[in-house]
mmCIF file of C-alpha atoms (C1' of nucleotides) in Angstrom:
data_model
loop_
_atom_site.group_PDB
_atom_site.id
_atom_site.type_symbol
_atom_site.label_atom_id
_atom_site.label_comp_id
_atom_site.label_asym_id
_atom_site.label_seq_id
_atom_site.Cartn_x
_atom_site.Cartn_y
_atom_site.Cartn_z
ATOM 1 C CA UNK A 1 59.056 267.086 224.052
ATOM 2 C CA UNK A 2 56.036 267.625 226.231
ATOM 3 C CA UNK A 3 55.335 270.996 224.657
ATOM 4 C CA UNK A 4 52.865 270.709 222.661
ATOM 5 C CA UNK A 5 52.466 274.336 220.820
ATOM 6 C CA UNK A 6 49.192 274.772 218.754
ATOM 7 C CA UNK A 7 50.416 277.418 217.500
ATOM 8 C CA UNK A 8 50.948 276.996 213.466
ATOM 9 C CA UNK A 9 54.851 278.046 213.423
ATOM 10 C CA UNK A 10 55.158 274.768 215.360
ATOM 11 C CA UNK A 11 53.649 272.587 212.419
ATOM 12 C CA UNK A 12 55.762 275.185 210.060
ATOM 13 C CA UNK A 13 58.832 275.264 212.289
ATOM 14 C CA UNK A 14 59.045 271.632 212.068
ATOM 15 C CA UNK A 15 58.734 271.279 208.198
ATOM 16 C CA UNK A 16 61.171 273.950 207.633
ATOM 17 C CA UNK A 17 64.130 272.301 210.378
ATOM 18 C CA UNK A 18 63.533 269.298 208.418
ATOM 19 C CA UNK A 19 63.884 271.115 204.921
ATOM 20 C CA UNK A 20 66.971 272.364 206.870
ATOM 21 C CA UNK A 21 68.435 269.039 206.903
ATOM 22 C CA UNK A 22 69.014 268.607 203.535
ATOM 23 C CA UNK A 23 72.120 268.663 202.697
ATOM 24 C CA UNK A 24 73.755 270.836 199.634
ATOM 25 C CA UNK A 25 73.693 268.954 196.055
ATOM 26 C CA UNK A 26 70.780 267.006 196.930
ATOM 27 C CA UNK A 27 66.405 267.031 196.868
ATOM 28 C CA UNK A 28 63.760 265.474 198.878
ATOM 29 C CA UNK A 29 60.639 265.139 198.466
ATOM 30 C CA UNK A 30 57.969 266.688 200.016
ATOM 31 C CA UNK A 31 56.823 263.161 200.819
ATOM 32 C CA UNK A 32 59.834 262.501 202.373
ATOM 33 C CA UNK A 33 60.181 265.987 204.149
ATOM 34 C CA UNK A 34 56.790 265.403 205.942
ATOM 35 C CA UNK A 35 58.355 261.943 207.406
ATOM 36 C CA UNK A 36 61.421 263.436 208.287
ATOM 37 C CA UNK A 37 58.974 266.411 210.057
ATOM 38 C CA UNK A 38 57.199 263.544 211.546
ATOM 39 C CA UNK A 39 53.762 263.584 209.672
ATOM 40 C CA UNK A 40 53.796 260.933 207.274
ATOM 41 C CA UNK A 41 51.614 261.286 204.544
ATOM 42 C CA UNK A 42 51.184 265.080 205.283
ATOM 43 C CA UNK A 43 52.774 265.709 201.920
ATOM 44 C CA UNK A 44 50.441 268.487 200.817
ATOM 45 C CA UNK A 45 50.993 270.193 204.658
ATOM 46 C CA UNK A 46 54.846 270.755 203.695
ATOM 47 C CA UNK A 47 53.843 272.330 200.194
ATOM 48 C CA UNK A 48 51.497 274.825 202.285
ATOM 49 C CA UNK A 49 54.278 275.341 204.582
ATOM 50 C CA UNK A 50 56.823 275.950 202.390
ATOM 51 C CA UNK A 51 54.127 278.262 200.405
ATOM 52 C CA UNK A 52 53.593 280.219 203.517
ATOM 53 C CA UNK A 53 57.357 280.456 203.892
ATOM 54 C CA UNK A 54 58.991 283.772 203.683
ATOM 55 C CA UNK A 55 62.535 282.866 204.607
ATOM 56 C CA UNK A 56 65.812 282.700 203.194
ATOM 57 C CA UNK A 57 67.324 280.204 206.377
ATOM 58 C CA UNK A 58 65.174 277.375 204.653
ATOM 59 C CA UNK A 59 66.599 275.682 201.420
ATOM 60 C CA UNK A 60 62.916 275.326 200.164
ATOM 61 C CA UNK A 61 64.650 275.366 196.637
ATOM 62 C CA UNK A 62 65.550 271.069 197.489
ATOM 63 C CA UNK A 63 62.092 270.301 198.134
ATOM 64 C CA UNK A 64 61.288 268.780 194.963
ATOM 65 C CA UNK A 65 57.489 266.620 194.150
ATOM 66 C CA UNK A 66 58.352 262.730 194.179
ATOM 67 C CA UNK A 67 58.648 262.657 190.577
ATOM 68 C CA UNK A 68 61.576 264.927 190.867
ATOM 69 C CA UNK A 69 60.309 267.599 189.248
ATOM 70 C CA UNK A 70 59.377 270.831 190.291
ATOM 71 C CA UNK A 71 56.014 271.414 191.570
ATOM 72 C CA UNK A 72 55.702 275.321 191.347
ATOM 73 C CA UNK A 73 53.377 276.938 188.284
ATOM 74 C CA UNK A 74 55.418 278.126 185.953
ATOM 75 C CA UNK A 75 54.042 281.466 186.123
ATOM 76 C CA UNK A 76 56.082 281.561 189.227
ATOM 77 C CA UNK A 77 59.511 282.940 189.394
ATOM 78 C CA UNK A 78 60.383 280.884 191.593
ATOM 79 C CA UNK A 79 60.139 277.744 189.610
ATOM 80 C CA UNK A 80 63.205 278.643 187.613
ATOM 81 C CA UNK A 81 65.162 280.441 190.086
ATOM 82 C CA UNK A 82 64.968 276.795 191.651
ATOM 83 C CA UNK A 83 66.195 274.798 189.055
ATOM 84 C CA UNK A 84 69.310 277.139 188.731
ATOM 85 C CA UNK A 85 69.807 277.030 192.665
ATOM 86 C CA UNK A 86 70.124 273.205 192.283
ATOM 87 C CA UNK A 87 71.823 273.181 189.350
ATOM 88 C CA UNK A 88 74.388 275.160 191.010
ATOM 89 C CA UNK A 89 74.293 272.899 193.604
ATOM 90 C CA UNK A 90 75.484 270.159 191.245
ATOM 91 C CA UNK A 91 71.924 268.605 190.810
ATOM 92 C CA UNK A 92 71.377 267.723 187.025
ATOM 93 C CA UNK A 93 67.717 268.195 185.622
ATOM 94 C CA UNK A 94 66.859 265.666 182.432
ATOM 95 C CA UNK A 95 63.904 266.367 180.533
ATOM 96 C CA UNK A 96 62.626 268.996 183.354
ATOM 97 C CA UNK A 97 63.373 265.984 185.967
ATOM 98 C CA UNK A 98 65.911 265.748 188.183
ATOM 99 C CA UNK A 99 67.018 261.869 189.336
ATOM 100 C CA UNK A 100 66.099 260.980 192.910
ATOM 101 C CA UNK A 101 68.051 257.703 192.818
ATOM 102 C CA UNK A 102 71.063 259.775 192.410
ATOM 103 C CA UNK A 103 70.239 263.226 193.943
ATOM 104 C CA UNK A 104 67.247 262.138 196.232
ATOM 105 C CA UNK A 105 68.023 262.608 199.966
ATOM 106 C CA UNK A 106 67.328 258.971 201.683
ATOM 107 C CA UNK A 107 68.341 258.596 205.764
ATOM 108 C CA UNK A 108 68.976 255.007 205.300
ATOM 109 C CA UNK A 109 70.925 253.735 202.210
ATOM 110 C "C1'" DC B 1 31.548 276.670 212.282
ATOM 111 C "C1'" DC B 2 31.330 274.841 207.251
ATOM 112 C "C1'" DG B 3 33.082 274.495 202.600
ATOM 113 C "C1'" DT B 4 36.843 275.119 199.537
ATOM 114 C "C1'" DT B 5 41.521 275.004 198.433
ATOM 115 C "C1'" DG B 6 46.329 273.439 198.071
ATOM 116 C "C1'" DA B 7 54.508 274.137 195.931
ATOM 117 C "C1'" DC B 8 51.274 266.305 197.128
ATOM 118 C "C1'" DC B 9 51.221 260.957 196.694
ATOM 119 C "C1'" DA B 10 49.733 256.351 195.433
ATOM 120 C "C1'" DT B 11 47.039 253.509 192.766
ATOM 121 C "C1'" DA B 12 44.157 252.211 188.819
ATOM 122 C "C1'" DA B 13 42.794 252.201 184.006
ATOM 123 C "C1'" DC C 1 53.210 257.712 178.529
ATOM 124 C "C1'" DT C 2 48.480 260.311 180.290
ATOM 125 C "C1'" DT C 3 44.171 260.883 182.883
ATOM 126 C "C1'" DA C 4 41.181 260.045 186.802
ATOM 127 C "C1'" DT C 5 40.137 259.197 191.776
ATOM 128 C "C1'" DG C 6 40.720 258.937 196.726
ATOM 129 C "C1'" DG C 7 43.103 260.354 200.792
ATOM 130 C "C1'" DC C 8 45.299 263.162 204.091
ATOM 131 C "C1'" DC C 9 44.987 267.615 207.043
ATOM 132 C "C1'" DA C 10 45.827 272.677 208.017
ATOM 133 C "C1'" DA C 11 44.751 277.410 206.591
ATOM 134 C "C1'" DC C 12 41.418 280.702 204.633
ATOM 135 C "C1'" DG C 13 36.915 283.095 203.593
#
DNA sequence: CCGTTGACCATAA
DNA sequence: CTTATGGCCAACG
């Protein structure tokens, strides 16, 4: 814990082993995601992150914005290949939005 | 080293 | 419901 690396795969390194945690069939938030990384209210740093990221070993596909949509442009491929990698994990989109009461990932309750 | 940008969020109107 | 504003901080040019 006393290493303190400056380097920026530690601030990216702990985003994505909290994106890691999510389990299978549900979302987060990248709100929530930035808690869980321990930065709270560093929302926008896990979006950069997970913009940066060039990895398959993170699930960056349940990293969802807090409306529980997804935040990608359109123009993006990967906007759609995400909603079909969560709808094959069982998460059902309504009107482009996905339900966080239901599918959100909470670690209490 | 400074200014701009960004896969965001909460609040207000 | 939509639009606007402020905040937060790292990476980039």
């Amino acid at each position: 814990m006393t290493e303190r690396r400056r380097d920026r795969t530690s601030t990216y390194e702990r985003i994505w082993a909290a994106v890691r945690k999510i389990p299978a069939g549900r979302v987060s938030s990248y709100g929530l995601v930035a808690r869980a990384a321990g930065m709270p209210g560093h929302a926008r740093l896990v979006g950069y992150a997970l913009h940066a990221l060039d990895s398959d070993d993170v699930p960056w596909h349940r990293v969802i914005n807090n409306r529980g949509a997804i935040s990608l442009p359109e123009a993006d491929g990967r906007a759609a290949l995400q909603r079909t990698l969560l709808e094959a994990e069982g998460v059902v989109f309504e009107g482009g939005r996905a339900d966080l009461m239901r599918f959100g990932w909470y670690m209490d309750g």
